[in-house]
Amino acid sequence: MSSIAKSPSEVTPAPETSAGPEFLVVCTDPSVFRAVATAVRKVNGRLNCAPAVSSAHDYLTRRKVDGVVLDLRLEGAMELVLQIRAANAGKPMVIFACARHDAETQCALRAGVNFVLRQPLIPDKIANIFALSTAMMTSEKRRYSRYPLMVPVELEVNGKPAESTMSNLSEAGMAIWSLQTYPRGSTLRFSFELPFGERIEGKAEVTWTNSDGLAGVRFNILNDKAYSSLSNWIALRNARRGAIRPAIPTFTA
């Protein structure tokens, strides 16, 4: 007897794997960026970059990250540390500072830096520090609510179009159901339309799959407009949930 594919509502999602820590590196030195980027890859993290303190501040007002890596040679670097600490007093963010000498190190620690990275920057050593701080960063990660949502999702995998149906959605990713299987780690482009909302497009990575055709997708790249639209849609559902709280599971992303 041939098997019959189940619909998304008839299957139990596989457990999502936790996404790696998300970092913002603030620097203009290519050698610093390369060393940090290599270390981030070693801990399965995600990396964003800001070339100046002002752009880093703007980014952090819109997005939450797990760790900030800051080159103290940038103008206003210490002021950024103080601003981060003042803005996140209740839930401190983990800050890594690239320092050149002992005086700079002591000043950074007094300002609120958690870890100091000294020259020369060696990716393996930085990755070890990231690994040691994982527990601290994990404790500060947001928990994203998942919302059951069934809408068509257009995919592009290896340049080829594909179709799927969303099963649930969060600010960090989504679960999709498709007749086609995607190996874990696959990268893809996606596009879907929020109910009574904007079209969301971006790049993502498959983090898990199961035999029923479900796959977990973690968002890697969303432009500012798409991220704002998704955040606003989630915030509206959170507000509604304040009055009526359905049994919706959460996961750490």
PDB file of C-alpha atoms in Angstrom:
ATOM      1  CA  MET A   1       0.000   0.000   0.000  1.00  0.00           C
ATOM      2  CA  SER A   2       1.418   3.348  -0.935  1.00  0.00           C
ATOM      3  CA  SER A   3       1.919   5.877   1.848  1.00  0.00           C
ATOM      4  CA  ILE A   4      -0.143   9.033   1.864  1.00  0.00           C
ATOM      5  CA  ALA A   5       1.572  12.313   2.658  1.00  0.00           C
ATOM      6  CA  LYS A   6       0.203  13.989   5.743  1.00  0.00           C
ATOM      7  CA  SER A   7      -0.844  17.610   5.837  1.00  0.00           C
ATOM      8  CA  PRO A   8       1.052  20.029   8.105  1.00  0.00           C
ATOM      9  CA  SER A   9      -1.740  19.975  10.691  1.00  0.00           C
ATOM     10  CA  GLU A  10      -1.510  16.180  11.026  1.00  0.00           C
ATOM     11  CA  VAL A  11       2.145  15.893  11.903  1.00  0.00           C
ATOM     12  CA  THR A  12       4.127  16.654  15.030  1.00  0.00           C
ATOM     13  CA  PRO A  13       7.030  19.030  14.425  1.00  0.00           C
ATOM     14  CA  ALA A  14      10.495  17.712  15.172  1.00  0.00           C
ATOM     15  CA  PRO A  15      12.335  19.510  17.982  1.00  0.00           C
ATOM     16  CA  GLU A  16      14.033  22.602  16.700  1.00  0.00           C
ATOM     17  CA  THR A  17      17.760  22.843  17.218  1.00  0.00           C
ATOM     18  CA  SER A  18      18.886  25.993  18.979  1.00  0.00           C
ATOM     19  CA  ALA A  19      20.355  28.576  16.677  1.00  0.00           C
ATOM     20  CA  GLY A  20      23.931  29.611  17.389  1.00  0.00           C
ATOM     21  CA  PRO A  21      24.697  32.928  19.073  1.00  0.00           C
ATOM     22  CA  GLU A  22      24.263  36.078  17.024  1.00  0.00           C
ATOM     23  CA  PHE A  23      27.069  38.628  17.075  1.00  0.00           C
ATOM     24  CA  LEU A  24      27.510  42.216  15.969  1.00  0.00           C
ATOM     25  CA  VAL A  25      31.132  43.077  15.214  1.00  0.00           C
ATOM     26  CA  VAL A  26      31.942  46.783  15.217  1.00  0.00           C
ATOM     27  CA  CYS A  27      35.193  47.472  13.392  1.00  0.00           C
ATOM     28  CA  THR A  28      36.798  48.816  10.229  1.00  0.00           C
ATOM     29  CA  ASP A  29      39.966  46.700  10.324  1.00  0.00           C
ATOM     30  CA  PRO A  30      39.722  43.819   7.814  1.00  0.00           C
ATOM     31  CA  SER A  31      42.111  41.655   9.862  1.00  0.00           C
ATOM     32  CA  VAL A  32      39.925  42.038  12.973  1.00  0.00           C
ATOM     33  CA  PHE A  33      36.799  41.210  11.002  1.00  0.00           C
ATOM     34  CA  ARG A  34      38.355  38.123   9.401  1.00  0.00           C
ATOM     35  CA  ALA A  35      39.538  36.743  12.752  1.00  0.00           C
ATOM     36  CA  VAL A  36      36.191  37.323  14.442  1.00  0.00           C
ATOM     37  CA  ALA A  37      34.216  35.987  11.453  1.00  0.00           C
ATOM     38  CA  THR A  38      36.248  32.760  11.476  1.00  0.00           C
ATOM     39  CA  ALA A  39      35.691  32.359  15.230  1.00  0.00           C
ATOM     40  CA  VAL A  40      31.947  32.950  14.852  1.00  0.00           C
ATOM     41  CA  ARG A  41      31.752  30.215  12.218  1.00  0.00           C
ATOM     42  CA  LYS A  42      33.562  27.834  14.572  1.00  0.00           C
ATOM     43  CA  VAL A  43      30.798  28.243  17.178  1.00  0.00           C
ATOM     44  CA  ASN A  44      28.024  28.001  14.560  1.00  0.00           C
ATOM     45  CA  GLY A  45      27.071  31.620  15.137  1.00  0.00           C
ATOM     46  CA  ARG A  46      25.652  34.367  12.966  1.00  0.00           C
ATOM     47  CA  LEU A  47      27.565  37.536  12.200  1.00  0.00           C
ATOM     48  CA  ASN A  48      26.494  41.100  11.486  1.00  0.00           C
ATOM     49  CA  CYS A  49      28.878  44.004  10.949  1.00  0.00           C
ATOM     50  CA  ALA A  50      28.762  47.731  11.660  1.00  0.00           C
ATOM     51  CA  PRO A  51      31.624  49.942  10.444  1.00  0.00           C
ATOM     52  CA  ALA A  52      31.111  52.712  13.011  1.00  0.00           C
ATOM     53  CA  VAL A  53      29.825  53.262  16.530  1.00  0.00           C
ATOM     54  CA  SER A  54      26.880  55.311  15.255  1.00  0.00           C
ATOM     55  CA  SER A  55      25.686  52.582  12.880  1.00  0.00           C
ATOM     56  CA  ALA A  56      26.176  49.973  15.631  1.00  0.00           C
ATOM     57  CA  HIS A  57      23.991  52.013  17.972  1.00  0.00           C
ATOM     58  CA  ASP A  58      21.290  52.316  15.309  1.00  0.00           C
ATOM     59  CA  TYR A  59      21.440  48.561  14.646  1.00  0.00           C
ATOM     60  CA  LEU A  60      21.128  47.691  18.341  1.00  0.00           C
ATOM     61  CA  THR A  61      18.047  49.875  18.718  1.00  0.00           C
ATOM     62  CA  ARG A  62      16.310  47.747  16.055  1.00  0.00           C
ATOM     63  CA  ARG A  63      17.740  44.289  16.692  1.00  0.00           C
ATOM     64  CA  LYS A  64      18.820  42.193  19.660  1.00  0.00           C
ATOM     65  CA  VAL A  65      22.042  40.221  19.453  1.00  0.00           C
ATOM     66  CA  ASP A  66      23.734  37.880  21.904  1.00  0.00           C
ATOM     67  CA  GLY A  67      27.185  39.397  21.775  1.00  0.00           C
ATOM     68  CA  VAL A  68      28.893  42.572  20.583  1.00  0.00           C
ATOM     69  CA  VAL A  69      32.546  42.481  19.472  1.00  0.00           C
ATOM     70  CA  LEU A  70      33.942  46.013  19.568  1.00  0.00           C
ATOM     71  CA  ASP A  71      37.281  47.339  18.327  1.00  0.00           C
ATOM     72  CA  LEU A  72      38.271  49.894  20.963  1.00  0.00           C
ATOM     73  CA  ARG A  73      40.264  51.882  18.392  1.00  0.00           C
ATOM     74  CA  LEU A  74      37.004  53.229  16.988  1.00  0.00           C
ATOM     75  CA  GLU A  75      36.011  56.714  18.056  1.00  0.00           C
ATOM     76  CA  GLY A  76      33.260  56.552  20.673  1.00  0.00           C
ATOM     77  CA  ALA A  77      33.854  52.858  21.467  1.00  0.00           C
ATOM     78  CA  MET A  78      33.763  53.295  25.259  1.00  0.00           C
ATOM     79  CA  GLU A  79      30.661  55.468  25.000  1.00  0.00           C
ATOM     80  CA  LEU A  80      28.942  52.656  23.074  1.00  0.00           C
ATOM     81  CA  VAL A  81      29.756  50.207  25.891  1.00  0.00           C
ATOM     82  CA  LEU A  82      28.185  52.571  28.426  1.00  0.00           C
ATOM     83  CA  GLN A  83      25.117  53.061  26.204  1.00  0.00           C
ATOM     84  CA  ILE A  84      24.646  49.294  25.824  1.00  0.00           C
ATOM     85  CA  ARG A  85      24.900  48.796  29.572  1.00  0.00           C
ATOM     86  CA  ALA A  86      22.438  51.608  30.272  1.00  0.00           C
ATOM     87  CA  ALA A  87      19.927  50.336  27.698  1.00  0.00           C
ATOM     88  CA  ASN A  88      20.160  46.688  28.803  1.00  0.00           C
ATOM     89  CA  ALA A  89      20.452  47.083  32.545  1.00  0.00           C
ATOM     90  CA  GLY A  90      17.883  44.362  33.237  1.00  0.00           C
ATOM     91  CA  LYS A  91      19.236  41.875  30.684  1.00  0.00           C
ATOM     92  CA  PRO A  92      22.936  42.589  30.129  1.00  0.00           C
ATOM     93  CA  MET A  93      24.377  41.867  26.707  1.00  0.00           C
ATOM     94  CA  VAL A  94      27.731  40.096  26.460  1.00  0.00           C
ATOM     95  CA  ILE A  95      30.417  42.497  25.191  1.00  0.00           C
ATOM     96  CA  PHE A  96      33.802  41.475  23.805  1.00  0.00           C
ATOM     97  CA  ALA A  97      36.408  44.220  23.317  1.00  0.00           C
ATOM     98  CA  CYS A  98      39.530  44.150  21.127  1.00  0.00           C
ATOM     99  CA  ALA A  99      42.183  45.950  23.188  1.00  0.00           C
ATOM    100  CA  ARG A 100      45.812  46.826  22.488  1.00  0.00           C
ATOM    101  CA  HIS A 101      47.338  47.356  25.947  1.00  0.00           C
ATOM    102  CA  ASP A 102      46.722  46.942  29.689  1.00  0.00           C
ATOM    103  CA  ALA A 103      45.417  50.475  30.258  1.00  0.00           C
ATOM    104  CA  GLU A 104      42.823  50.039  27.519  1.00  0.00           C
ATOM    105  CA  THR A 105      41.893  46.650  28.968  1.00  0.00           C
ATOM    106  CA  GLN A 106      41.282  48.039  32.457  1.00  0.00           C
ATOM    107  CA  CYS A 107      39.255  50.947  31.094  1.00  0.00           C
ATOM    108  CA  ALA A 108      37.112  48.561  29.047  1.00  0.00           C
ATOM    109  CA  LEU A 109      36.435  46.280  32.015  1.00  0.00           C
ATOM    110  CA  ARG A 110      35.431  49.243  34.181  1.00  0.00           C
ATOM    111  CA  ALA A 111      33.026  50.400  31.458  1.00  0.00           C
ATOM    112  CA  GLY A 112      31.257  47.035  31.491  1.00  0.00           C
ATOM    113  CA  VAL A 113      33.051  44.821  28.942  1.00  0.00           C
ATOM    114  CA  ASN A 114      32.788  41.107  29.787  1.00  0.00           C
ATOM    115  CA  PHE A 115      35.719  39.701  27.799  1.00  0.00           C
ATOM    116  CA  VAL A 116      38.833  41.360  26.374  1.00  0.00           C
ATOM    117  CA  LEU A 117      40.446  40.039  23.189  1.00  0.00           C
ATOM    118  CA  ARG A 118      44.123  40.987  22.993  1.00  0.00           C
ATOM    119  CA  GLN A 119      46.300  41.208  19.912  1.00  0.00           C
ATOM    120  CA  PRO A 120      47.250  39.171  18.019  1.00  0.00           C
ATOM    121  CA  LEU A 121      43.717  37.991  17.334  1.00  0.00           C
ATOM    122  CA  ILE A 122      43.822  34.239  16.701  1.00  0.00           C
ATOM    123  CA  PRO A 123      40.502  32.720  15.546  1.00  0.00           C
ATOM    124  CA  ASP A 124      40.892  29.521  17.593  1.00  0.00           C
ATOM    125  CA  LYS A 125      41.519  31.484  20.790  1.00  0.00           C
ATOM    126  CA  ILE A 126      38.565  33.790  20.099  1.00  0.00           C
ATOM    127  CA  ALA A 127      36.350  30.782  19.404  1.00  0.00           C
ATOM    128  CA  ASN A 128      37.387  29.294  22.771  1.00  0.00           C
ATOM    129  CA  ILE A 129      36.336  32.519  24.502  1.00  0.00           C
ATOM    130  CA  PHE A 130      33.035  32.496  22.614  1.00  0.00           C
ATOM    131  CA  ALA A 131      32.512  28.883  23.685  1.00  0.00           C
ATOM    132  CA  LEU A 132      33.258  29.731  27.327  1.00  0.00           C
ATOM    133  CA  SER A 133      30.718  32.552  27.203  1.00  0.00           C
ATOM    134  CA  THR A 134      28.012  30.459  25.533  1.00  0.00           C
ATOM    135  CA  ALA A 135      26.183  29.804  28.810  1.00  0.00           C
ATOM    136  CA  MET A 136      26.109  33.521  29.562  1.00  0.00           C
ATOM    137  CA  MET A 137      24.855  34.383  26.092  1.00  0.00           C
ATOM    138  CA  THR A 138      22.320  31.557  26.107  1.00  0.00           C
ATOM    139  CA  SER A 139      20.836  32.814  29.358  1.00  0.00           C
ATOM    140  CA  GLU A 140      20.265  36.205  27.752  1.00  0.00           C
ATOM    141  CA  LYS A 141      18.723  34.958  24.488  1.00  0.00           C
ATOM    142  CA  ARG A 142      15.158  35.876  23.673  1.00  0.00           C
ATOM    143  CA  ARG A 143      12.515  33.211  23.572  1.00  0.00           C
ATOM    144  CA  TYR A 144      10.468  33.509  20.409  1.00  0.00           C
ATOM    145  CA  SER A 145       6.797  32.582  20.412  1.00  0.00           C
ATOM    146  CA  ARG A 146       5.691  30.330  17.573  1.00  0.00           C
ATOM    147  CA  TYR A 147       2.366  31.057  15.932  1.00  0.00           C
ATOM    148  CA  PRO A 148       0.506  28.409  13.914  1.00  0.00           C
ATOM    149  CA  LEU A 149       0.088  29.866  10.439  1.00  0.00           C
ATOM    150  CA  MET A 150      -0.696  28.171   7.126  1.00  0.00           C
ATOM    151  CA  VAL A 151       0.211  30.337   4.133  1.00  0.00           C
ATOM    152  CA  PRO A 152       1.984  29.486   0.852  1.00  0.00           C
ATOM    153  CA  VAL A 153       5.753  29.977   0.883  1.00  0.00           C
ATOM    154  CA  GLU A 154       7.682  30.416  -2.356  1.00  0.00           C
ATOM    155  CA  LEU A 155      11.202  28.991  -2.202  1.00  0.00           C
ATOM    156  CA  GLU A 156      14.274  29.133  -4.370  1.00  0.00           C
ATOM    157  CA  VAL A 157      16.813  26.379  -3.696  1.00  0.00           C
ATOM    158  CA  ASN A 158      20.008  26.215  -5.753  1.00  0.00           C
ATOM    159  CA  GLY A 159      18.405  28.585  -8.240  1.00  0.00           C
ATOM    160  CA  LYS A 160      15.348  26.376  -8.725  1.00  0.00           C
ATOM    161  CA  PRO A 161      11.845  27.461  -7.631  1.00  0.00           C
ATOM    162  CA  ALA A 162       9.898  25.299  -5.200  1.00  0.00           C
ATOM    163  CA  GLU A 163       6.620  25.543  -3.322  1.00  0.00           C
ATOM    164  CA  SER A 164       5.819  24.823   0.297  1.00  0.00           C
ATOM    165  CA  THR A 165       3.285  25.628   3.000  1.00  0.00           C
ATOM    166  CA  MET A 166       4.115  27.282   6.287  1.00  0.00           C
ATOM    167  CA  SER A 167       3.181  25.435   9.463  1.00  0.00           C
ATOM    168  CA  ASN A 168       4.227  28.000  12.082  1.00  0.00           C
ATOM    169  CA  LEU A 169       6.062  31.305  12.240  1.00  0.00           C
ATOM    170  CA  SER A 170       8.224  33.187  14.720  1.00  0.00           C
ATOM    171  CA  GLU A 171      10.458  36.237  14.581  1.00  0.00           C
ATOM    172  CA  ALA A 172      13.457  33.930  14.141  1.00  0.00           C
ATOM    173  CA  GLY A 173      12.179  31.433  11.591  1.00  0.00           C
ATOM    174  CA  MET A 174       9.403  29.140  10.459  1.00  0.00           C
ATOM    175  CA  ALA A 175       8.420  25.528   9.924  1.00  0.00           C
ATOM    176  CA  ILE A 176       7.407  24.581   6.394  1.00  0.00           C
ATOM    177  CA  TRP A 177       5.837  21.508   4.824  1.00  0.00           C
ATOM    178  CA  SER A 178       6.818  20.399   1.340  1.00  0.00           C
ATOM    179  CA  LEU A 179       6.768  17.337  -0.889  1.00  0.00           C
ATOM    180  CA  GLN A 180      10.447  17.982  -1.544  1.00  0.00           C
ATOM    181  CA  THR A 181      13.071  17.299   1.134  1.00  0.00           C
ATOM    182  CA  TYR A 182      15.888  19.714   1.980  1.00  0.00           C
ATOM    183  CA  PRO A 183      19.056  18.524   3.730  1.00  0.00           C
ATOM    184  CA  ARG A 184      19.920  20.186   7.006  1.00  0.00           C
ATOM    185  CA  GLY A 185      22.182  23.160   6.369  1.00  0.00           C
ATOM    186  CA  SER A 186      20.638  23.936   2.968  1.00  0.00           C
ATOM    187  CA  THR A 187      20.392  27.638   2.174  1.00  0.00           C
ATOM    188  CA  LEU A 188      17.379  29.020   0.396  1.00  0.00           C
ATOM    189  CA  ARG A 189      15.537  32.159  -0.570  1.00  0.00           C
ATOM    190  CA  PHE A 190      11.966  32.497   0.620  1.00  0.00           C
ATOM    191  CA  SER A 191       8.958  34.722   0.103  1.00  0.00           C
ATOM    192  CA  PHE A 192       5.550  34.738   1.774  1.00  0.00           C
ATOM    193  CA  GLU A 193       2.787  37.191   2.561  1.00  0.00           C
ATOM    194  CA  LEU A 194       1.628  37.858   6.102  1.00  0.00           C
ATOM    195  CA  PRO A 195      -2.156  37.809   6.598  1.00  0.00           C
ATOM    196  CA  PHE A 196      -3.280  41.441   6.350  1.00  0.00           C
ATOM    197  CA  GLY A 197       0.392  42.386   6.203  1.00  0.00           C
ATOM    198  CA  GLU A 198       3.472  42.817   4.052  1.00  0.00           C
ATOM    199  CA  ARG A 199       5.328  40.359   1.854  1.00  0.00           C
ATOM    200  CA  ILE A 200       8.380  38.988   3.661  1.00  0.00           C
ATOM    201  CA  GLU A 201      11.418  37.972   1.618  1.00  0.00           C
ATOM    202  CA  GLY A 202      14.896  36.927   2.604  1.00  0.00           C
ATOM    203  CA  LYS A 203      17.502  34.186   2.913  1.00  0.00           C
ATOM    204  CA  ALA A 204      17.378  31.303   5.378  1.00  0.00           C
ATOM    205  CA  GLU A 205      18.925  28.011   6.426  1.00  0.00           C
ATOM    206  CA  VAL A 206      17.304  24.624   7.032  1.00  0.00           C
ATOM    207  CA  THR A 207      18.008  23.608  10.652  1.00  0.00           C
ATOM    208  CA  TRP A 208      16.011  20.357  10.899  1.00  0.00           C
ATOM    209  CA  THR A 209      13.796  18.050   8.875  1.00  0.00           C
ATOM    210  CA  ASN A 210      11.594  15.021   9.522  1.00  0.00           C
ATOM    211  CA  SER A 211      10.177  12.143   7.539  1.00  0.00           C
ATOM    212  CA  ASP A 212       6.735  13.782   7.229  1.00  0.00           C
ATOM    213  CA  GLY A 213       8.042  16.562   4.993  1.00  0.00           C
ATOM    214  CA  LEU A 214       8.394  19.233   7.671  1.00  0.00           C
ATOM    215  CA  ALA A 215      11.504  21.384   7.864  1.00  0.00           C
ATOM    216  CA  GLY A 216      12.634  24.039  10.313  1.00  0.00           C
ATOM    217  CA  VAL A 217      13.952  27.199   8.669  1.00  0.00           C
ATOM    218  CA  ARG A 218      16.030  29.824  10.443  1.00  0.00           C
ATOM    219  CA  PHE A 219      16.016  33.340   9.001  1.00  0.00           C
ATOM    220  CA  ASN A 220      19.539  34.540   8.222  1.00  0.00           C
ATOM    221  CA  ILE A 221      18.938  37.702   6.201  1.00  0.00           C
ATOM    222  CA  LEU A 222      15.922  40.017   6.351  1.00  0.00           C
ATOM    223  CA  ASN A 223      16.044  43.608   5.212  1.00  0.00           C
ATOM    224  CA  ASP A 224      14.975  46.302   7.667  1.00  0.00           C
ATOM    225  CA  LYS A 225      11.511  46.703   6.157  1.00  0.00           C
ATOM    226  CA  ALA A 226      10.804  42.966   6.258  1.00  0.00           C
ATOM    227  CA  TYR A 227      12.127  42.649   9.813  1.00  0.00           C
ATOM    228  CA  SER A 228       9.993  45.590  10.978  1.00  0.00           C
ATOM    229  CA  SER A 229       6.870  44.156   9.325  1.00  0.00           C
ATOM    230  CA  LEU A 230       7.448  40.735  10.891  1.00  0.00           C
ATOM    231  CA  SER A 231       8.211  42.245  14.314  1.00  0.00           C
ATOM    232  CA  ASN A 232       5.055  44.355  14.185  1.00  0.00           C
ATOM    233  CA  TRP A 233       2.957  41.339  13.184  1.00  0.00           C
ATOM    234  CA  ILE A 234       4.402  39.308  16.073  1.00  0.00           C
ATOM    235  CA  ALA A 235       3.934  42.198  18.515  1.00  0.00           C
ATOM    236  CA  LEU A 236       0.254  42.453  17.575  1.00  0.00           C
ATOM    237  CA  ARG A 237      -0.237  38.740  18.288  1.00  0.00           C
ATOM    238  CA  ASN A 238       1.630  39.076  21.585  1.00  0.00           C
ATOM    239  CA  ALA A 239      -0.685  41.922  22.574  1.00  0.00           C
ATOM    240  CA  ARG A 240      -3.730  39.827  21.744  1.00  0.00           C
ATOM    241  CA  ARG A 241      -2.284  36.918  23.672  1.00  0.00           C
ATOM    242  CA  GLY A 242      -2.189  39.119  26.771  1.00  0.00           C
ATOM    243  CA  ALA A 243      -5.992  38.796  27.009  1.00  0.00           C
ATOM    244  CA  ILE A 244      -6.351  35.210  25.763  1.00  0.00           C
ATOM    245  CA  ARG A 245      -3.332  32.958  26.109  1.00  0.00           C
ATOM    246  CA  PRO A 246      -3.446  29.928  23.820  1.00  0.00           C
ATOM    247  CA  ALA A 247      -1.146  27.015  24.508  1.00  0.00           C
ATOM    248  CA  ILE A 248       1.579  27.947  22.047  1.00  0.00           C
ATOM    249  CA  PRO A 249       5.016  26.378  22.600  1.00  0.00           C
ATOM    250  CA  THR A 250       8.156  28.497  22.610  1.00  0.00           C
ATOM    251  CA  PHE A 251      11.718  27.777  21.627  1.00  0.00           C
ATOM    252  CA  THR A 252      15.008  29.475  22.084  1.00  0.00           C
ATOM    253  CA  ALA A 253      16.475  30.808  18.833  1.00  0.00           C
TER     254      ALA A 253
END
